[in-house]
Amino acid sequence: MGSAEEKPVTGSGRPTSRDVARLAGVSHTAVSFVFNGRAAGNLSPATQERIRQAATQLGYRPDPVARGLRRSRTAVIGLVTDEIASSPFAGRLLRGAMDTAWAGEHLVLTIDSGGDPDKEDAAVAELLDRRVDGIIYAAMSLRSVRVPEGLHRTLSVLANCLPEDDSLPAVVPAERAGGRTAARLLLEQGHRRVALVGGQDDIASAERLRGFRDALRAEGITVPRDWVVRTGGEISAGYEGATRLLDNAPPELRPTGIFAYNDRVAAGVLHAATRLGITVPGDLSVVGYDDQEHMAAHLAPPLTTVALPHRAMGEAAARLLLDSLATGRTPPATVRRLACPVISRASVGPAPIR
């Protein structure tokens, strides 16, 4: 067996499987068994370990192109997004998909369309031309989407969006359950006068509100119509909505808890409370949604929020594709809803006694 100083060098400078075989003192076929997943039953554990040590010593990695040709695959997953790749907000979805694909010996090729349908169709066509093993189509916010042309020609999964024609599997947040969770955070602290601020004309807003009302209804609480203030999704929307609810209202007639549509809206609610001399969480408790990076944990006070499972969505979408590749079966066109976990911080406290 050769030593580290006798490391074989090919013409390209990249060690090959034959180099590993020579260093390990085994046949080339034995090396192929190890790196093609066929070693069990063909090679002893000691021989397998010797081959892996030789590969590590040489810095050898199997050639994914050659391996893909043997399997009629490319070991690449395409990921088409509307605007996720250019936004730090949902980068965790990308990271989840990339890490899961890497663990499954696949790379992810990402194309950001900027929300342009023509670019989406062109991106899918380009990925198909490159013979990717499957495609994930991901959206920045939960919505119903037109399925880009070509997605039905390969294994495809949607992430954080739903197909208009119900033709493909999708992985999305459990938004209605998230709304129930937000309401319960306030109910468990004794709050009975609670309001919702913010929201848009989208699926997420409707589902979060439904869940919010579900939890309150279960406790016999009806939210007054004017305590559901649908002002939008930005900081200004939170400020406007909270001011409408809190300004000039005596303490006994104003809400003691507010569920904000997202963390940006919650930031506006906190700003309005500060301007009005209302302490959080002493006089008012606030729950956000999203766990927005670089924001939620740095507000004053740090925001209790319901997190969107961005990373888990990326992981689940990539896992669906990898499992389908392994089994040869197309995943059913069903919707998988992932739990939205609570991130507890300091903006929620017991309801004030009045």
Tab-separated table of C-alpha atoms in Angstrom:
chain	number	residue	atom	x	y	z
A	1	MET	CA	0.000	0.000	0.000
A	2	GLY	CA	1.375	3.455	-0.914
A	3	SER	CA	2.046	6.256	1.541
A	4	ALA	CA	0.752	9.817	1.568
A	5	GLU	CA	4.012	10.910	-0.068
A	6	GLU	CA	3.335	8.498	-2.939
A	7	LYS	CA	-0.036	10.018	-3.742
A	8	PRO	CA	-0.938	9.153	-7.358
A	9	VAL	CA	-1.587	12.138	-9.592
A	10	THR	CA	-3.590	11.961	-12.770
A	11	GLY	CA	-3.073	14.192	-15.756
A	12	SER	CA	-5.850	16.507	-14.554
A	13	GLY	CA	-4.480	16.621	-11.011
A	14	ARG	CA	-7.735	15.165	-9.686
A	15	PRO	CA	-7.479	11.747	-7.971
A	16	THR	CA	-9.565	8.998	-9.558
A	17	SER	CA	-11.208	5.845	-8.279
A	18	ARG	CA	-8.321	3.848	-9.746
A	19	ASP	CA	-5.923	5.898	-7.598
A	20	VAL	CA	-8.031	5.003	-4.555
A	21	ALA	CA	-7.971	1.325	-5.534
A	22	ARG	CA	-4.162	1.322	-5.810
A	23	LEU	CA	-3.716	3.086	-2.464
A	24	ALA	CA	-6.194	0.794	-0.695
A	25	GLY	CA	-4.803	-2.328	-2.331
A	26	VAL	CA	-8.167	-3.393	-3.749
A	27	SER	CA	-9.780	-3.751	-7.153
A	28	HIS	CA	-11.359	-0.863	-9.014
A	29	THR	CA	-14.677	-2.718	-8.768
A	30	ALA	CA	-14.433	-2.695	-4.968
A	31	VAL	CA	-14.088	1.096	-4.969
A	32	SER	CA	-17.098	1.368	-7.272
A	33	PHE	CA	-19.149	-0.788	-4.886
A	34	VAL	CA	-18.390	1.582	-1.981
A	35	PHE	CA	-19.284	4.807	-3.791
A	36	ASN	CA	-22.315	3.413	-5.635
A	37	GLY	CA	-23.944	2.083	-2.458
A	38	ARG	CA	-23.421	-1.604	-3.288
A	39	ALA	CA	-20.742	-2.482	-0.742
A	40	ALA	CA	-23.043	-4.261	1.736
A	41	GLY	CA	-22.857	-7.986	1.108
A	42	ASN	CA	-20.001	-7.596	-1.369
A	43	LEU	CA	-17.199	-6.212	0.797
A	44	SER	CA	-16.230	-6.660	4.420
A	45	PRO	CA	-16.608	-3.650	6.740
A	46	ALA	CA	-12.816	-3.554	7.128
A	47	THR	CA	-12.310	-3.345	3.349
A	48	GLN	CA	-14.969	-0.646	3.042
A	49	GLU	CA	-13.251	1.383	5.765
A	50	ARG	CA	-9.855	0.978	4.085
A	51	ILE	CA	-11.274	2.282	0.818
A	52	ARG	CA	-12.895	5.275	2.516
A	53	GLN	CA	-9.670	6.122	4.343
A	54	ALA	CA	-7.742	5.969	1.065
A	55	ALA	CA	-10.320	8.256	-0.566
A	56	THR	CA	-10.031	10.737	2.305
A	57	GLN	CA	-6.238	10.630	2.167
A	58	LEU	CA	-6.277	11.398	-1.561
A	59	GLY	CA	-9.069	13.962	-1.379
A	60	TYR	CA	-11.095	11.817	-3.791
A	61	ARG	CA	-14.752	12.559	-4.488
A	62	PRO	CA	-16.895	10.599	-6.967
A	63	ASP	CA	-17.477	12.376	-10.269
A	64	PRO	CA	-21.142	13.447	-10.103
A	65	VAL	CA	-21.394	13.841	-13.885
A	66	ALA	CA	-20.149	10.329	-14.593
A	67	ARG	CA	-22.309	8.898	-11.820
A	68	GLY	CA	-25.321	10.792	-13.139
A	69	LEU	CA	-24.783	9.419	-16.651
A	70	ARG	CA	-24.718	5.885	-15.277
A	71	ARG	CA	-27.992	6.515	-13.443
A	72	SER	CA	-29.573	8.667	-16.202
A	73	ARG	CA	-29.499	11.550	-13.704
A	74	THR	CA	-27.542	14.748	-13.269
A	75	ALA	CA	-27.541	14.994	-9.448
A	76	VAL	CA	-28.880	18.551	-9.792
A	77	ILE	CA	-32.204	19.949	-8.551
A	78	GLY	CA	-33.533	23.166	-10.058
A	79	LEU	CA	-35.103	25.808	-7.833
A	80	VAL	CA	-37.138	28.588	-9.449
A	81	THR	CA	-38.278	31.438	-7.201
A	82	ASP	CA	-40.249	34.627	-7.664
A	83	GLU	CA	-38.050	36.823	-5.466
A	84	ILE	CA	-36.694	34.694	-2.630
A	85	ALA	CA	-33.106	34.522	-3.896
A	86	SER	CA	-32.831	38.320	-3.875
A	87	SER	CA	-34.398	38.683	-0.428
A	88	PRO	CA	-32.668	37.945	2.885
A	89	PHE	CA	-36.093	37.440	4.481
A	90	ALA	CA	-36.719	33.935	3.106
A	91	GLY	CA	-33.149	32.806	2.534
A	92	ARG	CA	-33.698	30.030	5.052
A	93	LEU	CA	-35.922	28.248	2.535
A	94	LEU	CA	-33.051	28.167	0.057
A	95	ARG	CA	-30.633	26.985	2.723
A	96	GLY	CA	-32.971	24.182	3.783
A	97	ALA	CA	-33.337	22.948	0.214
A	98	MET	CA	-29.611	23.221	-0.513
A	99	ASP	CA	-28.495	21.430	2.668
A	100	THR	CA	-30.993	18.596	2.176
A	101	ALA	CA	-30.020	18.208	-1.478
A	102	TRP	CA	-26.319	18.190	-0.572
A	103	ALA	CA	-26.886	15.475	2.014
A	104	GLY	CA	-28.580	13.508	-0.778
A	105	GLU	CA	-25.577	14.077	-3.094
A	106	HIS	CA	-27.388	16.696	-5.184
A	107	LEU	CA	-26.658	20.324	-5.961
A	108	VAL	CA	-29.294	23.050	-6.293
A	109	LEU	CA	-29.308	25.375	-9.279
A	110	THR	CA	-31.332	28.487	-8.378
A	111	ILE	CA	-32.980	30.947	-10.758
A	112	ASP	CA	-34.827	34.040	-9.475
A	113	SER	CA	-37.467	35.229	-11.941
A	114	GLY	CA	-38.342	38.469	-10.175
A	115	GLY	CA	-41.984	37.402	-10.426
A	116	ASP	CA	-42.036	37.648	-14.244
A	117	PRO	CA	-44.157	34.760	-15.661
A	118	ASP	CA	-42.245	34.759	-18.966
A	119	LYS	CA	-38.943	34.481	-17.112
A	120	GLU	CA	-40.377	31.659	-15.006
A	121	ASP	CA	-41.338	29.693	-18.114
A	122	ALA	CA	-37.918	30.341	-19.644
A	123	ALA	CA	-36.175	29.328	-16.417
A	124	VAL	CA	-38.057	26.023	-16.262
A	125	ALA	CA	-37.268	25.369	-19.941
A	126	GLU	CA	-33.573	26.034	-19.309
A	127	LEU	CA	-33.533	23.669	-16.336
A	128	LEU	CA	-35.247	20.968	-18.379
A	129	ASP	CA	-32.654	21.418	-21.126
A	130	ARG	CA	-29.985	20.824	-18.487
A	131	ARG	CA	-31.809	17.621	-17.495
A	132	VAL	CA	-32.140	18.424	-13.807
A	133	ASP	CA	-33.525	15.578	-11.720
A	134	GLY	CA	-36.436	17.681	-10.449
A	135	ILE	CA	-37.607	21.251	-9.843
A	136	ILE	CA	-38.800	23.140	-6.771
A	137	TYR	CA	-40.897	26.241	-7.455
A	138	ALA	CA	-40.896	28.537	-4.406
A	139	ALA	CA	-42.755	31.772	-3.659
A	140	MET	CA	-41.872	34.605	-1.302
A	141	SER	CA	-45.323	34.637	0.316
A	142	LEU	CA	-48.107	32.071	0.445
A	143	ARG	CA	-50.305	32.462	-2.609
A	144	SER	CA	-52.033	30.537	-5.363
A	145	VAL	CA	-49.776	30.396	-8.433
A	146	ARG	CA	-50.001	29.666	-12.116
A	147	VAL	CA	-47.871	26.573	-12.608
A	148	PRO	CA	-45.016	27.569	-14.957
A	149	GLU	CA	-44.957	25.776	-18.287
A	150	GLY	CA	-42.819	22.663	-18.207
A	151	LEU	CA	-43.111	21.761	-14.534
A	152	HIS	CA	-45.294	18.792	-15.417
A	153	ARG	CA	-42.525	17.348	-17.577
A	154	THR	CA	-40.338	16.437	-14.586
A	155	LEU	CA	-40.647	15.750	-10.874
A	156	SER	CA	-41.800	19.054	-9.363
A	157	VAL	CA	-42.801	20.345	-5.929
A	158	LEU	CA	-44.116	23.772	-4.888
A	159	ALA	CA	-42.903	25.484	-1.715
A	160	ASN	CA	-44.793	28.269	0.094
A	161	CYS	CA	-47.413	28.413	-2.655
A	162	LEU	CA	-50.358	26.413	-3.986
A	163	PRO	CA	-50.991	25.413	-7.622
A	164	GLU	CA	-54.064	26.999	-9.165
A	165	ASP	CA	-54.914	23.707	-10.849
A	166	ASP	CA	-54.147	21.413	-7.860
A	167	SER	CA	-51.817	19.448	-10.154
A	168	LEU	CA	-48.602	19.329	-8.092
A	169	PRO	CA	-47.582	18.553	-4.500
A	170	ALA	CA	-47.019	21.587	-2.289
A	171	VAL	CA	-45.334	22.289	1.042
A	172	VAL	CA	-46.796	25.314	2.852
A	173	PRO	CA	-47.031	26.785	6.363
A	174	ALA	CA	-49.992	25.758	8.511
A	175	GLU	CA	-51.224	29.363	8.573
A	176	ARG	CA	-54.618	28.738	10.152
A	177	ALA	CA	-52.993	26.755	12.956
A	178	GLY	CA	-50.480	29.601	13.302
A	179	GLY	CA	-53.320	32.073	13.824
A	180	ARG	CA	-54.763	29.834	16.540
A	181	THR	CA	-51.347	29.647	18.191
A	182	ALA	CA	-51.034	33.440	18.238
A	183	ALA	CA	-54.442	33.848	19.855
A	184	ARG	CA	-53.659	31.204	22.480
A	185	LEU	CA	-50.463	33.013	23.451
A	186	LEU	CA	-52.672	35.916	24.517
A	187	LEU	CA	-55.500	33.817	25.967
A	188	GLU	CA	-53.096	31.847	28.158
A	189	GLN	CA	-51.995	35.109	29.749
A	190	GLY	CA	-55.579	36.034	30.629
A	191	HIS	CA	-56.257	38.428	27.741
A	192	ARG	CA	-59.899	38.593	26.663
A	193	ARG	CA	-59.933	41.920	24.830
A	194	VAL	CA	-57.783	41.137	21.813
A	195	ALA	CA	-57.515	42.646	18.348
A	196	LEU	CA	-55.832	41.897	15.033
A	197	VAL	CA	-53.875	44.538	13.131
A	198	GLY	CA	-52.604	44.385	9.571
A	199	GLY	CA	-53.160	41.970	6.736
A	200	GLN	CA	-53.607	41.977	3.008
A	201	ASP	CA	-55.829	40.388	0.377
A	202	ASP	CA	-53.935	37.100	0.383
A	203	ILE	CA	-54.219	33.506	1.575
A	204	ALA	CA	-51.958	34.018	4.579
A	205	SER	CA	-54.030	36.928	5.924
A	206	ALA	CA	-57.302	35.048	5.530
A	207	GLU	CA	-55.966	31.857	7.125
A	208	ARG	CA	-54.319	33.618	10.079
A	209	LEU	CA	-57.538	35.507	10.801
A	210	ARG	CA	-59.596	32.295	10.604
A	211	GLY	CA	-57.278	30.584	13.077
A	212	PHE	CA	-57.297	33.626	15.356
A	213	ARG	CA	-61.094	33.599	15.466
A	214	ASP	CA	-61.171	29.796	15.925
A	215	ALA	CA	-59.209	30.042	19.180
A	216	LEU	CA	-61.240	32.945	20.532
A	217	ARG	CA	-64.549	31.334	19.604
A	218	ALA	CA	-63.519	28.215	21.512
A	219	GLU	CA	-63.292	30.443	24.605
A	220	GLY	CA	-66.629	32.123	23.906
A	221	ILE	CA	-64.999	35.376	22.772
A	222	THR	CA	-66.166	37.327	19.738
A	223	VAL	CA	-63.815	39.888	18.252
A	224	PRO	CA	-65.591	43.205	17.598
A	225	ARG	CA	-65.702	43.987	13.890
A	226	ASP	CA	-63.755	47.217	14.316
A	227	TRP	CA	-60.993	45.370	16.213
A	228	VAL	CA	-59.942	43.587	13.025
A	229	VAL	CA	-58.003	46.392	11.349
A	230	ARG	CA	-56.766	45.301	7.925
A	231	THR	CA	-54.247	48.009	7.065
A	232	GLY	CA	-51.526	46.176	5.083
A	233	GLY	CA	-48.227	44.503	5.800
A	234	GLU	CA	-45.681	47.239	6.538
A	235	ILE	CA	-44.537	49.125	9.650
A	236	SER	CA	-46.734	52.082	8.729
A	237	ALA	CA	-49.744	49.748	8.594
A	238	GLY	CA	-49.082	48.599	12.144
A	239	TYR	CA	-48.672	52.150	13.368
A	240	GLU	CA	-51.885	53.268	11.668
A	241	GLY	CA	-53.916	50.293	12.886
A	242	ALA	CA	-52.692	50.466	16.479
A	243	THR	CA	-53.272	54.216	16.636
A	244	ARG	CA	-56.825	53.688	15.427
A	245	LEU	CA	-57.426	51.135	18.217
A	246	LEU	CA	-55.560	52.763	21.079
A	247	ASP	CA	-55.600	56.542	20.665
A	248	ASN	CA	-58.229	58.381	22.744
A	249	ALA	CA	-59.668	55.086	24.053
A	250	PRO	CA	-59.889	54.717	27.855
A	251	PRO	CA	-57.934	51.705	29.193
A	252	GLU	CA	-61.081	49.756	30.030
A	253	LEU	CA	-62.330	49.996	26.406
A	254	ARG	CA	-59.181	49.263	24.448
A	255	PRO	CA	-57.627	45.873	23.660
A	256	THR	CA	-55.022	44.475	26.026
A	257	GLY	CA	-53.566	42.168	23.375
A	258	ILE	CA	-52.832	42.639	19.677
A	259	PHE	CA	-51.982	39.967	17.126
A	260	ALA	CA	-50.057	41.601	14.300
A	261	TYR	CA	-50.196	40.171	10.769
A	262	ASN	CA	-46.399	40.058	10.631
A	263	ASP	CA	-43.343	41.345	12.471
A	264	ARG	CA	-43.161	44.565	10.453
A	265	VAL	CA	-46.731	45.370	11.448
A	266	ALA	CA	-45.854	44.474	15.043
A	267	ALA	CA	-42.970	46.960	14.924
A	268	GLY	CA	-45.481	49.667	13.962
A	269	VAL	CA	-47.769	48.627	16.825
A	270	LEU	CA	-44.878	48.941	19.293
A	271	HIS	CA	-44.016	52.374	17.905
A	272	ALA	CA	-47.621	53.563	18.298
A	273	ALA	CA	-47.785	52.219	21.854
A	274	THR	CA	-44.609	54.085	22.776
A	275	ARG	CA	-45.954	57.330	21.335
A	276	LEU	CA	-49.199	56.923	23.295
A	277	GLY	CA	-47.433	56.091	26.582
A	278	ILE	CA	-48.733	52.524	26.625
A	279	THR	CA	-46.211	50.046	28.030
A	280	VAL	CA	-45.519	46.664	26.445
A	281	PRO	CA	-46.160	44.153	27.912
A	282	GLY	CA	-47.439	45.899	31.064
A	283	ASP	CA	-50.480	47.555	29.441
A	284	LEU	CA	-50.496	45.830	26.072
A	285	SER	CA	-49.184	42.482	24.824
A	286	VAL	CA	-48.146	42.104	21.171
A	287	VAL	CA	-47.653	38.939	19.114
A	288	GLY	CA	-45.989	39.084	15.713
A	289	TYR	CA	-45.688	36.572	12.892
A	290	ASP	CA	-42.750	35.425	10.708
A	291	ASP	CA	-39.809	35.752	13.160
A	292	GLN	CA	-38.234	38.097	10.632
A	293	GLU	CA	-34.473	37.880	10.749
A	294	HIS	CA	-32.616	40.975	12.002
A	295	MET	CA	-35.881	42.487	13.253
A	296	ALA	CA	-38.022	40.492	15.693
A	297	ALA	CA	-35.322	39.860	18.276
A	298	HIS	CA	-34.096	43.462	18.176
A	299	LEU	CA	-37.312	45.387	18.769
A	300	ALA	CA	-38.028	47.030	22.119
A	301	PRO	CA	-39.190	44.870	23.754
A	302	PRO	CA	-37.986	41.816	21.790
A	303	LEU	CA	-40.981	40.403	19.953
A	304	THR	CA	-42.813	37.188	20.759
A	305	THR	CA	-43.762	35.815	17.359
A	306	VAL	CA	-45.016	32.808	15.414
A	307	ALA	CA	-42.261	31.721	13.041
A	308	LEU	CA	-42.759	30.785	9.425
A	309	PRO	CA	-41.027	27.433	8.808
A	310	HIS	CA	-38.976	28.625	5.840
A	311	ARG	CA	-36.074	26.242	6.343
A	312	ALA	CA	-38.399	23.310	7.016
A	313	MET	CA	-40.279	24.052	3.775
A	314	GLY	CA	-37.064	23.974	1.771
A	315	GLU	CA	-35.997	20.760	3.473
A	316	ALA	CA	-39.374	19.087	2.935
A	317	ALA	CA	-39.606	20.082	-0.730
A	318	ALA	CA	-36.102	18.769	-1.479
A	319	ARG	CA	-36.789	15.591	0.505
A	320	LEU	CA	-39.951	14.941	-1.537
A	321	LEU	CA	-37.925	15.098	-4.737
A	322	LEU	CA	-35.088	12.950	-3.408
A	323	ASP	CA	-37.496	10.319	-2.089
A	324	SER	CA	-39.286	10.241	-5.431
A	325	LEU	CA	-35.979	9.771	-7.233
A	326	ALA	CA	-35.067	6.937	-4.886
A	327	THR	CA	-38.397	5.118	-5.257
A	328	GLY	CA	-39.169	5.993	-8.859
A	329	ARG	CA	-42.660	7.099	-7.829
A	330	THR	CA	-44.128	10.530	-8.527
A	331	PRO	CA	-45.310	12.217	-5.295
A	332	PRO	CA	-49.100	12.674	-5.078
A	333	ALA	CA	-50.505	16.143	-5.689
A	334	THR	CA	-51.289	16.784	-2.029
A	335	VAL	CA	-50.655	19.734	0.277
A	336	ARG	CA	-48.361	19.257	3.267
A	337	ARG	CA	-48.775	21.896	5.956
A	338	LEU	CA	-45.859	22.497	8.326
A	339	ALA	CA	-46.235	23.748	11.890
A	340	CYS	CA	-45.337	27.360	12.669
A	341	PRO	CA	-43.390	27.322	15.963
A	342	VAL	CA	-43.632	29.941	18.719
A	343	ILE	CA	-40.586	32.101	19.449
A	344	SER	CA	-41.149	33.451	22.972
A	345	ARG	CA	-39.523	36.762	23.872
A	346	ALA	CA	-40.667	39.696	25.980
A	347	SER	CA	-43.647	41.370	24.288
A	348	VAL	CA	-46.339	39.190	25.889
A	349	GLY	CA	-47.274	39.330	29.571
A	350	PRO	CA	-50.277	38.839	31.840
A	351	ALA	CA	-53.406	40.817	31.061
A	352	PRO	CA	-53.602	43.987	33.174
A	353	ILE	CA	-56.171	43.955	35.974
A	354	ARG	CA	-58.684	46.752	35.493
